[in-house]
PDB file of C-alpha atoms and ligand atoms in Angstrom:
ATOM      1  CA  MET A 264    -251.850-131.987 -55.375  1.00  0.00           C
ATOM      2  CA  SER A 265    -249.632-131.494 -52.324  1.00  0.00           C
ATOM      3  CA  ASN A 266    -251.599-128.624 -50.829  1.00  0.00           C
ATOM      4  CA  PRO A 267    -255.248-129.180 -51.787  1.00  0.00           C
ATOM      5  CA  LEU A 268    -257.402-126.190 -52.543  1.00  0.00           C
ATOM      6  CA  ARG A 269    -260.278-125.925 -50.078  1.00  0.00           C
ATOM      7  CA  ALA A 270    -262.730-124.426 -52.580  1.00  0.00           C
ATOM      8  CA  ALA A 271    -262.587-123.132 -56.140  1.00  0.00           C
ATOM      9  CA  VAL A 272    -265.176-120.982 -57.906  1.00  0.00           C
ATOM     10  CA  VAL A 273    -265.332-120.880 -61.708  1.00  0.00           C
ATOM     11  CA  THR A 274    -267.570-118.230 -63.262  1.00  0.00           C
ATOM     12  CA  GLY A 275    -269.017-119.109 -66.635  1.00  0.00           C
ATOM     13  CA  GLY A 276    -268.478-122.703 -65.548  1.00  0.00           C
ATOM     14  CA  GLY A 277    -271.577-123.913 -67.366  1.00  0.00           C
ATOM     15  CA  HIS A 278    -270.023-123.977 -70.812  1.00  0.00           C
ATOM     16  CA  GLY A 279    -266.831-123.900 -72.817  1.00  0.00           C
ATOM     17  CA  ILE A 280    -263.508-123.135 -71.165  1.00  0.00           C
ATOM     18  CA  GLY A 281    -265.125-122.720 -67.728  1.00  0.00           C
ATOM     19  CA  LEU A 282    -266.782-126.128 -67.994  1.00  0.00           C
ATOM     20  CA  ALA A 283    -263.443-127.718 -68.910  1.00  0.00           C
ATOM     21  CA  ILE A 284    -261.716-125.965 -65.983  1.00  0.00           C
ATOM     22  CA  CYS A 285    -264.427-127.278 -63.614  1.00  0.00           C
ATOM     23  CA  ARG A 286    -263.873-130.831 -64.851  1.00  0.00           C
ATOM     24  CA  ARG A 287    -260.093-130.529 -64.538  1.00  0.00           C
ATOM     25  CA  LEU A 288    -260.259-129.104 -60.994  1.00  0.00           C
ATOM     26  CA  HIS A 289    -262.666-131.852 -60.012  1.00  0.00           C
ATOM     27  CA  ARG A 290    -260.213-134.473 -61.327  1.00  0.00           C
ATOM     28  CA  ASP A 291    -257.598-132.808 -59.087  1.00  0.00           C
ATOM     29  CA  GLY A 292    -259.876-133.370 -56.087  1.00  0.00           C
ATOM     30  CA  VAL A 293    -260.838-129.719 -55.608  1.00  0.00           C
ATOM     31  CA  PRO A 294    -264.370-128.853 -54.355  1.00  0.00           C
ATOM     32  CA  VAL A 295    -265.738-126.797 -57.276  1.00  0.00           C
ATOM     33  CA  VAL A 296    -268.494-124.192 -57.375  1.00  0.00           C
ATOM     34  CA  VAL A 297    -269.897-123.788 -60.886  1.00  0.00           C
ATOM     35  CA  ALA A 298    -271.194-120.217 -61.149  1.00  0.00           C
ATOM     36  CA  ASP A 299    -273.076-119.207 -64.278  1.00  0.00           C
ATOM     37  CA  LEU A 300    -275.874-116.975 -65.493  1.00  0.00           C
ATOM     38  CA  ASP A 301    -277.152-120.119 -67.193  1.00  0.00           C
ATOM     39  CA  GLY A 302    -278.425-121.932 -64.106  1.00  0.00           C
ATOM     40  CA  VAL A 303    -279.479-125.014 -66.044  1.00  0.00           C
ATOM     41  CA  ALA A 304    -275.963-125.484 -67.407  1.00  0.00           C
ATOM     42  CA  ALA A 305    -274.375-124.755 -64.007  1.00  0.00           C
ATOM     43  CA  ARG A 306    -276.557-127.394 -62.347  1.00  0.00           C
ATOM     44  CA  ALA A 307    -275.775-129.958 -65.057  1.00  0.00           C
ATOM     45  CA  VAL A 308    -272.021-129.442 -64.682  1.00  0.00           C
ATOM     46  CA  ALA A 309    -272.229-129.505 -60.882  1.00  0.00           C
ATOM     47  CA  ALA A 310    -274.227-132.755 -61.018  1.00  0.00           C
ATOM     48  CA  GLU A 311    -271.656-134.292 -63.373  1.00  0.00           C
ATOM     49  CA  ILE A 312    -268.665-133.470 -61.164  1.00  0.00           C
ATOM     50  CA  GLY A 313    -270.294-133.637 -57.749  1.00  0.00           C
ATOM     51  CA  GLY A 314    -269.811-129.899 -57.267  1.00  0.00           C
ATOM     52  CA  THR A 315    -272.093-127.041 -56.284  1.00  0.00           C
ATOM     53  CA  ALA A 316    -274.073-124.895 -58.718  1.00  0.00           C
ATOM     54  CA  ARG A 317    -274.773-121.190 -58.320  1.00  0.00           C
ATOM     55  CA  GLU A 318    -276.858-119.165 -60.752  1.00  0.00           C
ATOM     56  CA  VAL A 319    -275.215-115.762 -60.695  1.00  0.00           C
ATOM     57  CA  ASP A 320    -274.792-112.710 -62.903  1.00  0.00           C
ATOM     58  CA  VAL A 321    -271.129-111.715 -62.576  1.00  0.00           C
ATOM     59  CA  ALA A 322    -272.030-108.174 -63.648  1.00  0.00           C
ATOM     60  CA  ASP A 323    -274.004-107.734 -60.400  1.00  0.00           C
ATOM     61  CA  GLU A 324    -271.639-106.806 -57.547  1.00  0.00           C
ATOM     62  CA  ALA A 325    -274.124-107.684 -54.790  1.00  0.00           C
ATOM     63  CA  ALA A 326    -274.617-111.118 -56.340  1.00  0.00           C
ATOM     64  CA  MET A 327    -270.844-111.645 -56.498  1.00  0.00           C
ATOM     65  CA  ARG A 328    -270.481-110.702 -52.823  1.00  0.00           C
ATOM     66  CA  ALA A 329    -273.304-113.071 -51.923  1.00  0.00           C
ATOM     67  CA  LEU A 330    -271.616-115.832 -53.945  1.00  0.00           C
ATOM     68  CA  VAL A 331    -268.361-115.395 -52.023  1.00  0.00           C
ATOM     69  CA  ASP A 332    -270.159-115.166 -48.638  1.00  0.00           C
ATOM     70  CA  ASP A 333    -272.233-118.283 -49.302  1.00  0.00           C
ATOM     71  CA  VAL A 334    -269.376-120.415 -50.595  1.00  0.00           C
ATOM     72  CA  GLU A 335    -267.079-119.483 -47.701  1.00  0.00           C
ATOM     73  CA  ARG A 336    -269.858-120.183 -45.195  1.00  0.00           C
ATOM     74  CA  ASP A 337    -271.077-123.455 -46.719  1.00  0.00           C
ATOM     75  CA  ILE A 338    -267.975-124.999 -48.327  1.00  0.00           C
ATOM     76  CA  GLY A 339    -264.790-123.329 -47.157  1.00  0.00           C
ATOM     77  CA  PRO A 340    -262.252-120.619 -47.930  1.00  0.00           C
ATOM     78  CA  ILE A 341    -262.066-119.874 -51.649  1.00  0.00           C
ATOM     79  CA  ASP A 342    -258.417-120.576 -52.429  1.00  0.00           C
ATOM     80  CA  LEU A 343    -258.946-120.215 -56.191  1.00  0.00           C
ATOM     81  CA  PHE A 344    -261.390-117.916 -57.981  1.00  0.00           C
ATOM     82  CA  VAL A 345    -261.466-118.196 -61.761  1.00  0.00           C
ATOM     83  CA  SER A 346    -263.122-115.174 -63.390  1.00  0.00           C
ATOM     84  CA  ASN A 347    -263.857-116.816 -66.691  1.00  0.00           C
ATOM     85  CA  ALA A 348    -267.339-115.610 -67.739  1.00  0.00           C
ATOM     86  CA  GLY A 349    -267.038-113.375 -70.782  1.00  0.00           C
ATOM     87  CA  VAL A 350    -269.015-112.089 -73.752  1.00  0.00           C
ATOM     88  CA  ALA A 351    -268.298-111.021 -77.326  1.00  0.00           C
ATOM     89  CA  PHE A 352    -270.785-109.596 -79.805  1.00  0.00           C
ATOM     90  CA  GLY A 353    -268.811-108.424 -82.831  1.00  0.00           C
ATOM     91  CA  ASP A 354    -268.912-104.908 -84.180  1.00  0.00           C
ATOM     92  CA  GLY A 355    -271.987-105.169 -86.331  1.00  0.00           C
ATOM     93  CA  GLU A 356    -274.250-107.379 -88.311  1.00  0.00           C
ATOM     94  CA  SER A 357    -271.615-107.987 -90.950  1.00  0.00           C
ATOM     95  CA  GLY A 358    -269.229-109.647 -88.515  1.00  0.00           C
ATOM     96  CA  ALA A 359    -265.461-109.686 -88.600  1.00  0.00           C
ATOM     97  CA  VAL A 360    -264.888-106.866 -91.053  1.00  0.00           C
ATOM     98  CA  SER A 361    -267.699-104.483 -90.226  1.00  0.00           C
ATOM     99  CA  ARG A 362    -266.800-100.810 -90.738  1.00  0.00           C
ATOM    100  CA  GLU A 363    -268.851 -99.769 -87.702  1.00  0.00           C
ATOM    101  CA  GLY A 364    -265.787-100.847 -85.774  1.00  0.00           C
ATOM    102  CA  GLY A 365    -265.266 -99.028 -82.529  1.00  0.00           C
ATOM    103  CA  LEU A 366    -268.197 -96.825 -83.473  1.00  0.00           C
ATOM    104  CA  ASN A 367    -270.613 -99.678 -82.829  1.00  0.00           C
ATOM    105  CA  PRO A 368    -273.934 -97.889 -82.310  1.00  0.00           C
ATOM    106  CA  VAL A 369    -275.343-100.574 -80.038  1.00  0.00           C
ATOM    107  CA  ASP A 370    -274.169 -99.056 -76.779  1.00  0.00           C
ATOM    108  CA  ASP A 371    -275.319-101.776 -74.481  1.00  0.00           C
ATOM    109  CA  ARG A 372    -272.966-104.222 -76.189  1.00  0.00           C
ATOM    110  CA  TRP A 373    -270.159-101.975 -74.998  1.00  0.00           C
ATOM    111  CA  ASP A 374    -271.741-101.806 -71.575  1.00  0.00           C
ATOM    112  CA  ALA A 375    -272.195-105.582 -71.325  1.00  0.00           C
ATOM    113  CA  CYS A 376    -268.573-106.153 -72.414  1.00  0.00           C
ATOM    114  CA  TRP A 377    -267.384-103.642 -69.831  1.00  0.00           C
ATOM    115  CA  ARG A 378    -269.413-105.105 -66.973  1.00  0.00           C
ATOM    116  CA  ILE A 379    -268.813-108.789 -67.728  1.00  0.00           C
ATOM    117  CA  ASN A 380    -265.284-108.757 -69.180  1.00  0.00           C
ATOM    118  CA  VAL A 381    -263.849-106.207 -66.731  1.00  0.00           C
ATOM    119  CA  MET A 382    -265.991-105.177 -63.761  1.00  0.00           C
ATOM    120  CA  ALA A 383    -266.763-108.775 -62.808  1.00  0.00           C
ATOM    121  CA  HIS A 384    -263.019-109.224 -62.208  1.00  0.00           C
ATOM    122  CA  VAL A 385    -263.024-106.110 -60.034  1.00  0.00           C
ATOM    123  CA  TYR A 386    -266.050-107.360 -58.064  1.00  0.00           C
ATOM    124  CA  ALA A 387    -264.379-110.729 -57.426  1.00  0.00           C
ATOM    125  CA  ALA A 388    -261.219-109.014 -56.219  1.00  0.00           C
ATOM    126  CA  ARG A 389    -263.125-106.560 -54.004  1.00  0.00           C
ATOM    127  CA  ALA A 390    -264.938-109.419 -52.316  1.00  0.00           C
ATOM    128  CA  LEU A 391    -261.947-111.739 -52.002  1.00  0.00           C
ATOM    129  CA  VAL A 392    -258.725-109.758 -51.608  1.00  0.00           C
ATOM    130  CA  PRO A 393    -259.457-108.650 -47.993  1.00  0.00           C
ATOM    131  CA  ARG A 394    -260.358-112.216 -47.023  1.00  0.00           C
ATOM    132  CA  MET A 395    -257.311-113.690 -48.771  1.00  0.00           C
ATOM    133  CA  LEU A 396    -255.008-111.118 -47.193  1.00  0.00           C
ATOM    134  CA  ALA A 397    -256.437-111.931 -43.755  1.00  0.00           C
ATOM    135  CA  ARG A 398    -255.742-115.648 -44.191  1.00  0.00           C
ATOM    136  CA  GLY A 399    -252.357-115.202 -45.833  1.00  0.00           C
ATOM    137  CA  GLY A 400    -253.057-116.103 -49.449  1.00  0.00           C
ATOM    138  CA  GLY A 401    -255.254-117.066 -52.342  1.00  0.00           C
ATOM    139  CA  HIS A 402    -255.254-117.149 -56.100  1.00  0.00           C
ATOM    140  CA  LEU A 403    -257.218-115.064 -58.604  1.00  0.00           C
ATOM    141  CA  VAL A 404    -257.205-116.342 -62.195  1.00  0.00           C
ATOM    142  CA  ASN A 405    -258.676-113.914 -64.705  1.00  0.00           C
ATOM    143  CA  ILE A 406    -259.474-115.136 -68.208  1.00  0.00           C
ATOM    144  CA  ALA A 407    -258.793-112.298 -70.643  1.00  0.00           C
ATOM    145  CA  SER A 408    -257.834-113.072 -74.254  1.00  0.00           C
ATOM    146  CA  ALA A 409    -255.060-112.632 -76.801  1.00  0.00           C
ATOM    147  CA  ALA A 410    -257.337-109.754 -77.863  1.00  0.00           C
ATOM    148  CA  GLY A 411    -256.245-108.086 -74.621  1.00  0.00           C
ATOM    149  CA  LEU A 412    -252.620-108.049 -75.791  1.00  0.00           C
ATOM    150  CA  LEU A 413    -253.130-107.726 -79.547  1.00  0.00           C
ATOM    151  CA  SER A 414    -256.545-106.974 -81.070  1.00  0.00           C
ATOM    152  CA  GLN A 415    -259.631-108.843 -82.225  1.00  0.00           C
ATOM    153  CA  ILE A 416    -260.355-107.670 -85.746  1.00  0.00           C
ATOM    154  CA  GLY A 417    -264.092-107.017 -85.951  1.00  0.00           C
ATOM    155  CA  ASP A 418    -264.764-106.520 -82.253  1.00  0.00           C
ATOM    156  CA  ALA A 419    -263.599-103.230 -80.788  1.00  0.00           C
ATOM    157  CA  ALA A 420    -265.575-103.568 -77.544  1.00  0.00           C
ATOM    158  CA  TYR A 421    -264.128-107.038 -76.924  1.00  0.00           C
ATOM    159  CA  SER A 422    -260.567-105.913 -77.710  1.00  0.00           C
ATOM    160  CA  THR A 423    -260.872-102.814 -75.546  1.00  0.00           C
ATOM    161  CA  THR A 424    -262.353-104.565 -72.529  1.00  0.00           C
ATOM    162  CA  LYS A 425    -259.927-107.484 -72.720  1.00  0.00           C
ATOM    163  CA  HIS A 426    -257.048-104.963 -72.694  1.00  0.00           C
ATOM    164  CA  ALA A 427    -258.652-103.492 -69.575  1.00  0.00           C
ATOM    165  CA  ALA A 428    -258.868-106.966 -68.024  1.00  0.00           C
ATOM    166  CA  VAL A 429    -255.128-107.473 -68.604  1.00  0.00           C
ATOM    167  CA  GLY A 430    -254.435-104.049 -67.093  1.00  0.00           C
ATOM    168  CA  PHE A 431    -256.498-104.826 -64.017  1.00  0.00           C
ATOM    169  CA  ALA A 432    -254.744-108.177 -63.492  1.00  0.00           C
ATOM    170  CA  GLU A 433    -251.372-106.410 -63.733  1.00  0.00           C
ATOM    171  CA  SER A 434    -252.479-103.918 -61.082  1.00  0.00           C
ATOM    172  CA  LEU A 435    -253.650-106.709 -58.794  1.00  0.00           C
ATOM    173  CA  ALA A 436    -250.366-108.587 -59.181  1.00  0.00           C
ATOM    174  CA  ILE A 437    -248.313-105.449 -58.549  1.00  0.00           C
ATOM    175  CA  ASP A 438    -250.369-104.373 -55.536  1.00  0.00           C
ATOM    176  CA  TYR A 439    -250.905-107.733 -53.824  1.00  0.00           C
ATOM    177  CA  GLY A 440    -248.488-110.264 -55.330  1.00  0.00           C
ATOM    178  CA  ASP A 441    -245.927-109.701 -52.601  1.00  0.00           C
ATOM    179  CA  LEU A 442    -248.629-110.081 -49.936  1.00  0.00           C
ATOM    180  CA  GLY A 443    -249.377-113.690 -50.799  1.00  0.00           C
ATOM    181  CA  ILE A 444    -252.074-113.246 -53.417  1.00  0.00           C
ATOM    182  CA  LYS A 445    -251.257-115.014 -56.655  1.00  0.00           C
ATOM    183  CA  VAL A 446    -252.709-113.491 -59.797  1.00  0.00           C
ATOM    184  CA  SER A 447    -252.812-115.064 -63.257  1.00  0.00           C
ATOM    185  CA  VAL A 448    -254.171-113.620 -66.467  1.00  0.00           C
ATOM    186  CA  VAL A 449    -254.946-115.957 -69.330  1.00  0.00           C
ATOM    187  CA  CYS A 450    -254.774-114.819 -72.963  1.00  0.00           C
ATOM    188  CA  PRO A 451    -255.913-117.529 -75.379  1.00  0.00           C
ATOM    189  CA  GLN A 452    -256.508-117.316 -79.119  1.00  0.00           C
ATOM    190  CA  ALA A 453    -259.280-119.449 -80.628  1.00  0.00           C
ATOM    191  CA  VAL A 454    -260.813-122.136 -78.434  1.00  0.00           C
ATOM    192  CA  ALA A 455    -263.611-124.459 -79.595  1.00  0.00           C
ATOM    193  CA  THR A 456    -266.568-123.092 -77.628  1.00  0.00           C
ATOM    194  CA  ARG A 457    -269.945-121.525 -78.264  1.00  0.00           C
ATOM    195  CA  MET A 458    -268.215-118.131 -78.320  1.00  0.00           C
ATOM    196  CA  ILE A 459    -266.834-118.983 -81.750  1.00  0.00           C
ATOM    197  CA  GLY A 460    -269.837-121.045 -82.842  1.00  0.00           C
ATOM    198  CA  ILE A 461    -268.880-124.513 -81.605  1.00  0.00           C
ATOM    199  CA  GLU A 462    -271.083-126.373 -79.112  1.00  0.00           C
ATOM    200  CA  ASP A 463    -269.702-127.867 -75.878  1.00  0.00           C
ATOM    201  CA  ASP A 464    -267.957-131.214 -76.347  1.00  0.00           C
ATOM    202  CA  ALA A 465    -268.326-131.067 -80.155  1.00  0.00           C
ATOM    203  CA  GLU A 466    -266.257-133.714 -81.933  1.00  0.00           C
ATOM    204  CA  SER A 467    -265.415-131.375 -84.799  1.00  0.00           C
ATOM    205  CA  MET A 468    -263.646-128.091 -84.232  1.00  0.00           C
ATOM    206  CA  ASP A 469    -264.955-126.541 -87.464  1.00  0.00           C
ATOM    207  CA  GLY A 470    -266.728-123.245 -87.063  1.00  0.00           C
ATOM    208  CA  GLY A 471    -264.017-120.768 -86.157  1.00  0.00           C
ATOM    209  CA  PHE A 472    -264.509-117.346 -87.658  1.00  0.00           C
ATOM    210  CA  GLY A 473    -262.442-114.546 -89.145  1.00  0.00           C
ATOM    211  CA  GLY A 474    -258.835-114.280 -88.082  1.00  0.00           C
ATOM    212  CA  ASN A 475    -259.588-116.019 -84.809  1.00  0.00           C
ATOM    213  CA  ASP A 476    -258.478-119.410 -86.000  1.00  0.00           C
ATOM    214  CA  VAL A 477    -255.312-118.178 -87.700  1.00  0.00           C
ATOM    215  CA  ASP A 478    -253.082-120.415 -85.569  1.00  0.00           C
ATOM    216  CA  GLY A 479    -255.586-123.224 -85.161  1.00  0.00           C
ATOM    217  CA  ILE A 480    -258.401-123.820 -82.747  1.00  0.00           C
ATOM    218  CA  MET A 481    -257.609-125.557 -79.475  1.00  0.00           C
ATOM    219  CA  SER A 482    -260.074-127.683 -77.537  1.00  0.00           C
ATOM    220  CA  ALA A 483    -261.442-126.382 -74.248  1.00  0.00           C
ATOM    221  CA  ASP A 484    -259.965-129.410 -72.462  1.00  0.00           C
ATOM    222  CA  GLU A 485    -256.439-128.727 -73.776  1.00  0.00           C
ATOM    223  CA  VAL A 486    -256.709-125.079 -72.804  1.00  0.00           C
ATOM    224  CA  ALA A 487    -258.084-125.896 -69.346  1.00  0.00           C
ATOM    225  CA  ASP A 488    -255.129-128.164 -68.594  1.00  0.00           C
ATOM    226  CA  ILE A 489    -252.640-125.491 -69.655  1.00  0.00           C
ATOM    227  CA  ILE A 490    -254.461-122.850 -67.603  1.00  0.00           C
ATOM    228  CA  VAL A 491    -254.672-124.907 -64.415  1.00  0.00           C
ATOM    229  CA  ASP A 492    -251.073-126.189 -64.652  1.00  0.00           C
ATOM    230  CA  ALA A 493    -249.595-122.770 -65.431  1.00  0.00           C
ATOM    231  CA  ALA A 494    -251.703-120.866 -62.924  1.00  0.00           C
ATOM    232  CA  LEU A 495    -251.070-123.302 -60.087  1.00  0.00           C
ATOM    233  CA  SER A 496    -247.344-123.168 -60.824  1.00  0.00           C
ATOM    234  CA  GLY A 497    -247.593-119.455 -60.104  1.00  0.00           C
ATOM    235  CA  ARG A 498    -247.361-117.962 -63.602  1.00  0.00           C
ATOM    236  CA  PHE A 499    -248.789-114.497 -64.111  1.00  0.00           C
ATOM    237  CA  LEU A 500    -249.211-114.462 -67.893  1.00  0.00           C
ATOM    238  CA  VAL A 501    -250.639-117.690 -69.284  1.00  0.00           C
ATOM    239  CA  LEU A 502    -250.451-118.014 -73.073  1.00  0.00           C
ATOM    240  CA  THR A 503    -252.276-121.112 -74.255  1.00  0.00           C
ATOM    241  CA  HIS A 504    -251.259-120.440 -77.871  1.00  0.00           C
ATOM    242  CA  PRO A 505    -247.453-119.945 -77.950  1.00  0.00           C
ATOM    243  CA  GLU A 506    -247.575-117.824 -81.154  1.00  0.00           C
ATOM    244  CA  VAL A 507    -249.073-114.978 -79.138  1.00  0.00           C
ATOM    245  CA  ALA A 508    -245.721-114.298 -77.445  1.00  0.00           C
ATOM    246  CA  THR A 509    -244.134-113.694 -80.882  1.00  0.00           C
ATOM    247  CA  TYR A 510    -246.939-111.344 -81.961  1.00  0.00           C
ATOM    248  CA  VAL A 511    -246.672-109.364 -78.734  1.00  0.00           C
ATOM    249  CA  ARG A 512    -242.905-108.970 -79.216  1.00  0.00           C
ATOM    250  CA  ARG A 513    -243.429-107.764 -82.801  1.00  0.00           C
ATOM    251  CA  LYS A 514    -246.089-105.303 -81.708  1.00  0.00           C
ATOM    252  CA  ALA A 515    -243.880-103.930 -78.928  1.00  0.00           C
ATOM    253  CA  SER A 516    -240.868-103.556 -81.224  1.00  0.00           C
ATOM    254  CA  ASP A 517    -242.726-101.471 -83.855  1.00  0.00           C
ATOM    255  CA  HIS A 518    -246.306-100.545 -83.065  1.00  0.00           C
ATOM    256  CA  ASP A 519    -246.872 -98.605 -86.327  1.00  0.00           C
ATOM    257  CA  ARG A 520    -245.660-101.495 -88.427  1.00  0.00           C
ATOM    258  CA  TRP A 521    -247.919-103.839 -86.465  1.00  0.00           C
ATOM    259  CA  ILE A 522    -250.978-101.632 -87.177  1.00  0.00           C
ATOM    260  CA  GLY A 523    -250.102-101.754 -90.890  1.00  0.00           C
ATOM    261  CA  GLY A 524    -249.883-105.535 -90.754  1.00  0.00           C
ATOM    262  CA  MET A 525    -253.261-105.758 -88.997  1.00  0.00           C
ATOM    263  CA  GLN A 526    -254.824-103.478 -91.641  1.00  0.00           C
ATOM    264  CA  ARG A 527    -253.574-105.790 -94.365  1.00  0.00           C
ATOM    265  CA  PHE A 528    -254.816-108.811 -92.440  1.00  0.00           C
ATOM    266  CA  ARG A 529    -258.245-107.211 -92.122  1.00  0.00           C
ATOM    267  CA  GLU A 530    -258.357-106.596 -95.893  1.00  0.00           C
ATOM    268  CA  LYS A 531    -257.491-110.257 -96.418  1.00  0.00           C
ATOM    269  CA  LEU A 532    -260.325-111.355 -94.127  1.00  0.00           C
ATOM    270  CA  LYS A 533    -262.719-109.140 -96.110  1.00  0.00           C
ATOM    271  CA  GLY A 534    -261.663-110.723 -99.375  1.00  0.00           C
TER     272      GLY A 534
HETATM  273  N1  NAD B 813    -263.426-119.234 -77.167  1.00  0.00           N
HETATM  274  C1  NAD B 813    -262.397-118.460 -77.504  1.00  0.00           C
HETATM  275  O1  NAD B 813    -261.923-118.509 -78.660  1.00  0.00           O
HETATM  276  C2  NAD B 813    -261.801-117.531 -76.497  1.00  0.00           C
HETATM  277  C3  NAD B 813    -260.555-116.953 -76.799  1.00  0.00           C
HETATM  278  C4  NAD B 813    -259.974-116.094 -75.879  1.00  0.00           C
HETATM  279  C5  NAD B 813    -260.611-115.825 -74.675  1.00  0.00           C
HETATM  280  N2  NAD B 813    -261.811-116.389 -74.399  1.00  0.00           N
HETATM  281  C6  NAD B 813    -262.450-116.065 -73.116  1.00  0.00           C
HETATM  282  O2  NAD B 813    -262.660-117.241 -72.365  1.00  0.00           O
HETATM  283  C7  NAD B 813    -263.771-117.045 -71.482  1.00  0.00           C
HETATM  284  C8  NAD B 813    -264.750-118.192 -71.631  1.00  0.00           C
HETATM  285  O3  NAD B 813    -265.308-118.135 -72.924  1.00  0.00           O
HETATM  286  P1  NAD B 813    -265.816-119.404 -73.722  1.00  0.00           P
HETATM  287  O4  NAD B 813    -265.119-119.406 -75.017  1.00  0.00           O
HETATM  288  O5  NAD B 813    -265.778-120.600 -72.869  1.00  0.00           O
HETATM  289  O6  NAD B 813    -267.320-118.929 -74.011  1.00  0.00           O
HETATM  290  P2  NAD B 813    -268.738-119.626 -73.782  1.00  0.00           P
HETATM  291  O7  NAD B 813    -269.701-118.700 -74.412  1.00  0.00           O
HETATM  292  O8  NAD B 813    -268.703-121.058 -74.202  1.00  0.00           O
HETATM  293  O9  NAD B 813    -268.915-119.609 -72.199  1.00  0.00           O
HETATM  294  C9  NAD B 813    -269.081-118.410 -71.486  1.00  0.00           C
HETATM  295  C10 NAD B 813    -269.842-118.739 -70.216  1.00  0.00           C
HETATM  296  O10 NAD B 813    -270.017-117.514 -69.482  1.00  0.00           O
HETATM  297  C11 NAD B 813    -271.353-117.457 -69.027  1.00  0.00           C
HETATM  298  N3  NAD B 813    -271.744-116.064 -68.813  1.00  0.00           N
HETATM  299  C12 NAD B 813    -271.906-115.094 -69.752  1.00  0.00           C
HETATM  300  N4  NAD B 813    -272.309-113.957 -69.171  1.00  0.00           N
HETATM  301  C13 NAD B 813    -272.381-114.216 -67.831  1.00  0.00           C
HETATM  302  C14 NAD B 813    -272.742-113.429 -66.717  1.00  0.00           C
HETATM  303  N5  NAD B 813    -273.124-112.148 -66.846  1.00  0.00           N
HETATM  304  N6  NAD B 813    -272.709-113.994 -65.491  1.00  0.00           N
HETATM  305  C15 NAD B 813    -272.354-115.306 -65.345  1.00  0.00           C
HETATM  306  N7  NAD B 813    -272.003-116.085 -66.376  1.00  0.00           N
HETATM  307  C16 NAD B 813    -272.019-115.552 -67.602  1.00  0.00           C
HETATM  308  C17 NAD B 813    -272.166-118.136 -70.130  1.00  0.00           C
HETATM  309  O11 NAD B 813    -273.440-118.538 -69.673  1.00  0.00           O
HETATM  310  C18 NAD B 813    -271.259-119.291 -70.495  1.00  0.00           C
HETATM  311  O12 NAD B 813    -271.485-120.414 -69.685  1.00  0.00           O
HETATM  312  C19 NAD B 813    -264.364-115.681 -71.848  1.00  0.00           C
HETATM  313  O13 NAD B 813    -263.906-114.712 -70.936  1.00  0.00           O
HETATM  314  C20 NAD B 813    -263.813-115.424 -73.237  1.00  0.00           C
HETATM  315  O14 NAD B 813    -263.745-114.051 -73.546  1.00  0.00           O
HETATM  316  C21 NAD B 813    -262.427-117.251 -75.275  1.00  0.00           C
END
């Protein structure tokens, strides 16, 4: 890398896509901070790559500020912050085709999705944008989902909050992109991680659920390479699964028709 990053933080770096991003950044010679609610996993990943572990709840703004303060004091300016930690619960006990839908009665699932999938990105930006502006640049990479552009059948809270995450990244890019702050938002479809029932580093990618694996499940390593390459090249929208661009175009060209297609797809998943 011609202009090495002085420090990178990856939230949710203990597992899945975050773990793979940590490994990739380490291979690129970047000092990596693995930040995760799961402190055991964060420490294991940090030990593997010679990085630094931080046990942190991204939904806690004070903890996020402390993370940024500590890293910048002890390691160096955070040139790259990857807001990757995310959660998904499904609409109800019956999974992908539950009729509870957006009416999910378990309110704190909505709250957890809102705080972790959206507000954590806001907290990272609040802590870092002033610092990055003062030193003339930096890069915020926010992992959303294809569900933030389309919809995740069977998980209204996930779909809604991932849309919000895309909206927030757009605002950041519009407000600060011309002031030296690079912003990327990543919208994958299915990736072989615990989120879809596949353990870290599993040999087999079986286990995808519902419509999630409609275009095939990618490995976390493949996705991490695409994310890091595309983000560092300055791309705003990073689509790991190319089909998503086609679906977004179809949705934009006739939203009503797209809803009808999704209803039929949902019926198929039920069957
Ligand atoms: N796996 C997929 O199919 C898929 C598809 C699209 C988008 N995504 C997104 O990619 C990101 C990573 O997901 P993944 O598939 O690797 O899932 P994962 O469950 O394997 O990993 C998520 C990580 O986030 C951590 N985490 C959860 N809540 C946290 C909190 N409050 N504070 C700190 N860390 C927390 C977990 O401990 C875990 O290490 C998420 O934002 C997810 O929504 C995943």
